[in-house]
Short mmCIF file of C-alpha atoms in Angstrom, two decimals:
data_model
loop_
_atom_site.label_atom_id
_atom_site.label_comp_id
_atom_site.label_asym_id
_atom_site.label_seq_id
_atom_site.Cartn_x
_atom_site.Cartn_y
_atom_site.Cartn_z
CA MET A 280 -38.38 -7.74 -10.70
CA THR A 281 -37.34 -6.13 -7.39
CA GLU A 282 -36.19 -2.53 -7.03
CA THR A 283 -32.70 -3.79 -6.12
CA THR A 284 -32.51 -5.84 -9.32
CA ASN A 285 -33.73 -2.88 -11.37
CA ASN A 286 -31.16 -0.57 -9.76
CA LEU A 287 -28.40 -3.13 -10.33
CA LYS A 288 -29.29 -3.26 -14.02
CA ARG A 289 -29.09 0.54 -14.21
CA MET A 290 -25.80 0.64 -12.25
CA THR A 291 -24.17 -1.77 -14.71
CA ALA A 292 -24.78 0.26 -17.86
CA PRO A 293 -24.27 -1.38 -21.26
CA GLY A 294 -20.90 -0.93 -22.96
CA SER A 295 -22.48 1.56 -25.35
CA ALA A 296 -23.16 4.02 -22.49
CA TYR A 297 -19.72 5.69 -22.60
CA LYS A 298 -20.52 9.25 -21.62
CA ILE A 299 -19.76 11.60 -18.78
CA VAL A 300 -22.86 12.26 -16.70
CA ASP A 301 -23.16 15.71 -15.14
CA VAL A 302 -24.29 14.72 -11.64
CA PRO A 303 -25.98 17.46 -9.57
CA GLU A 304 -23.90 18.62 -6.62
CA LEU A 305 -25.16 21.04 -3.96
CA TYR A 306 -21.63 21.88 -2.79
CA ALA A 307 -19.81 22.01 -6.15
CA ASP A 308 -18.12 25.35 -5.35
CA VAL A 309 -16.93 24.16 -1.94
CA ILE A 310 -15.61 20.91 -3.43
CA LYS A 311 -13.87 22.84 -6.21
CA GLN A 312 -12.25 25.19 -3.68
CA HIS A 313 -11.21 22.68 -1.00
CA GLY A 314 -11.39 19.24 -2.56
CA VAL A 315 -8.36 17.23 -3.61
CA GLU A 316 -8.38 15.40 -6.91
CA GLY A 317 -7.67 11.72 -7.03
CA LYS A 318 -4.29 10.49 -8.22
CA PHE A 319 -3.06 7.99 -10.78
CA VAL A 320 0.33 6.29 -10.63
CA SER A 321 1.31 4.03 -13.53
CA ASP A 322 3.72 1.13 -13.16
CA GLU A 323 6.49 3.25 -14.66
CA ASP A 324 5.88 6.22 -12.32
CA SER A 325 7.57 4.73 -9.26
CA PRO A 326 10.86 2.79 -9.16
CA TRP A 327 11.55 -0.39 -7.23
CA VAL A 328 13.51 0.84 -4.20
CA PRO A 329 15.70 -1.78 -2.47
CA PHE A 330 14.51 -2.90 0.96
CA GLY A 331 17.33 -5.10 2.23
CA ASP A 332 19.15 -7.60 0.05
CA ASN A 333 16.17 -9.65 -1.21
CA ALA A 334 13.29 -7.17 -1.31
CA ALA A 335 12.16 -3.94 -2.92
CA ILE A 336 9.29 -1.50 -2.47
CA LYS A 337 7.35 0.31 -5.18
CA HIS A 338 5.91 3.34 -3.38
CA LEU A 339 2.39 4.30 -4.54
CA ALA A 340 1.04 6.90 -2.09
CA PHE A 341 2.02 9.02 0.90
CA ASP A 342 -0.64 10.74 3.04
CA VAL A 343 1.09 12.77 5.76
CA ARG A 344 -2.20 14.00 7.25
CA ASN A 345 -3.18 10.45 8.21
CA ASN A 346 0.22 8.70 8.47
CA THR A 347 -0.94 6.43 5.66
CA PHE A 348 1.16 4.98 2.86
CA SER A 349 0.68 2.48 0.08
CA ASN A 350 3.15 0.31 -1.77
CA ILE A 351 3.92 -2.99 -3.39
CA LEU A 352 6.38 -5.07 -1.38
CA TRP A 353 8.36 -7.51 -3.52
CA ILE A 354 10.36 -10.24 -1.83
CA LYS A 355 12.27 -11.57 -4.81
CA SER A 356 12.87 -15.17 -3.67
CA PRO A 357 12.25 -17.23 -0.53
CA GLY A 358 12.95 -14.98 2.42
CA VAL A 359 11.81 -13.12 5.51
CA ILE A 360 10.84 -9.57 6.41
CA GLY A 361 11.81 -9.26 10.05
CA THR A 362 9.53 -9.36 13.05
CA HIS A 363 7.45 -6.22 13.23
CA LYS A 364 4.53 -4.68 15.09
CA HIS A 365 1.89 -2.53 13.43
CA ARG A 366 0.60 0.54 15.26
CA GLY A 367 -2.20 1.00 12.72
CA THR A 368 -4.36 -0.99 10.35
CA VAL A 369 -2.80 -2.78 7.39
CA VAL A 370 -4.67 -4.07 4.35
CA MET A 371 -2.73 -6.24 1.89
CA LEU A 372 -3.52 -8.23 -1.22
CA CYS A 373 -1.21 -10.95 -2.51
CA LEU A 374 -0.55 -10.23 -6.20
CA GLU A 375 1.97 -12.95 -7.06
CA GLY A 376 3.65 -15.85 -5.28
CA SER A 377 2.68 -16.69 -1.72
CA VAL A 378 3.25 -15.41 1.79
CA ARG A 379 2.60 -16.39 5.38
CA TYR A 380 3.40 -15.31 8.91
CA LEU A 381 5.37 -17.56 11.23
CA GLU A 382 2.80 -16.78 13.93
CA TYR A 383 -0.26 -18.02 11.96
CA ASP A 384 -1.27 -21.18 10.11
CA TRP A 385 -2.48 -19.71 6.80
CA VAL A 386 -0.72 -19.11 3.46
CA ALA A 387 -1.91 -16.34 1.12
CA GLY A 388 -1.61 -16.87 -2.62
CA PRO A 389 -2.62 -14.59 -5.52
CA GLY A 390 -5.85 -12.82 -4.59
CA GLY A 391 -5.40 -13.61 -0.89
CA PHE A 392 -6.58 -10.77 1.35
CA ILE A 393 -4.71 -9.93 4.56
CA TYR A 394 -6.11 -7.57 7.20
CA GLU A 395 -3.96 -6.68 10.19
CA THR A 396 -5.07 -4.79 13.28
CA PRO A 397 -2.97 -2.47 15.46
CA GLY A 398 -0.78 -4.11 18.06
CA GLN A 399 -0.21 -7.37 16.20
CA THR A 400 3.36 -8.65 15.95
CA HIS A 401 4.39 -11.05 13.23
CA THR A 402 7.18 -12.22 10.92
CA LEU A 403 6.44 -12.20 7.18
CA VAL A 404 7.82 -15.16 5.21
CA THR A 405 7.68 -16.33 1.63
CA ASP A 406 8.67 -19.89 0.77
CA HIS A 407 7.64 -19.49 -2.86
CA PRO A 408 10.55 -20.05 -5.30
CA GLU A 409 9.69 -16.74 -7.02
CA GLY A 410 8.97 -14.87 -3.79
CA VAL A 411 5.90 -12.67 -3.40
CA LYS A 412 4.45 -9.32 -4.41
CA LEU A 413 2.03 -7.74 -1.93
CA PHE A 414 -0.04 -4.63 -2.47
CA GLY A 415 -0.39 -2.82 0.85
CA TRP A 416 -2.39 0.08 2.25
CA LEU A 417 -0.87 0.84 5.65
CA ASN A 418 -1.82 3.25 8.40
CA GLY A 419 0.40 4.18 11.33
CA ALA A 420 3.89 3.21 12.25
CA ILE A 421 5.57 -0.17 11.92
CA GLU A 422 8.13 -1.10 14.59
CA PHE A 423 10.86 -3.56 13.61
CA TYR A 424 12.65 -5.84 16.10
CA ASP A 425 15.66 -8.14 15.85
CA GLU A 426 15.70 -11.86 16.68
CA ASP A 427 16.18 -11.02 20.38
CA ALA A 428 13.17 -8.64 20.46
CA ASN A 429 15.42 -5.57 20.55
CA PHE A 430 13.84 -2.53 18.92
CA LEU A 431 15.48 -1.59 15.58
CA GLU A 432 13.47 1.08 13.75
CA THR A 433 10.11 2.80 13.45
CA CYS A 434 8.86 3.13 9.89
CA ASP A 435 6.03 5.61 9.38
CA VAL A 436 4.94 7.77 6.45
CA TRP A 437 8.01 10.00 6.96
CA TRP A 438 10.37 7.01 6.83
CA TYR A 439 8.74 5.77 3.62
CA ILE A 440 8.91 9.23 2.00
CA ASN A 441 12.60 9.44 2.91
CA HIS A 442 13.17 5.92 1.57
CA TYR A 443 11.62 6.90 -1.78
CA GLU A 444 13.08 10.41 -2.11
CA SER A 445 16.63 9.40 -1.07
CA TYR A 446 16.69 6.65 -3.67
CA CYS A 447 15.37 8.98 -6.36
CA ARG A 448 17.96 11.67 -5.58
CA GLU A 449 20.81 9.11 -5.52
CA HIS A 450 19.78 7.73 -8.92
CA GLY A 451 18.75 10.94 -10.70
CA ILE A 452 15.08 9.93 -10.79
CA PRO A 453 12.55 12.79 -10.67
CA ILE A 454 10.34 12.73 -7.56
CA ASN A 455 6.78 12.01 -8.62
CA LYS A 456 4.44 14.47 -6.86
CA GLU A 457 1.45 12.24 -7.77
CA LEU A 458 2.49 9.94 -4.92
CA TYR A 459 1.65 12.63 -2.34
CA ILE A 460 -2.06 12.60 -1.56
#
């Protein structure tokens, strides 16, 4: 048996190995002083915030230090999210339904992975009768344009925070500080 196989067996401990392991850490005090704990957001911890007439966003994370934000975009029935250009990297996973871009020849279904690079312009479309839900981890601004290529809006981490907080205030929903990483 190779060392890699042996290590793999040890990394995938049996189900009976439920215990917290005290791992040595040279910089434990520094991590305790300056580190930031991870976050957990349950499905109930963030509302669906309308995004136009046929879509909603469930905000999951806002990182103002890196202009990064995460959400689930839900287009509720066949429809389009307007033409937009990303100024940062976007990673998305199709959770339900299907989605495509007018500018490409692929269609992503459940489990489909989408990776977008800065500077790409595209128009997101779902033809699925039940629409689509996309998990996204986005970095940088998104510029939206109308059908004549006129600039409409820049959406960055600040826009998404405002989108979430405004909706919460208008509907008496407490702002969840766990979303801010």
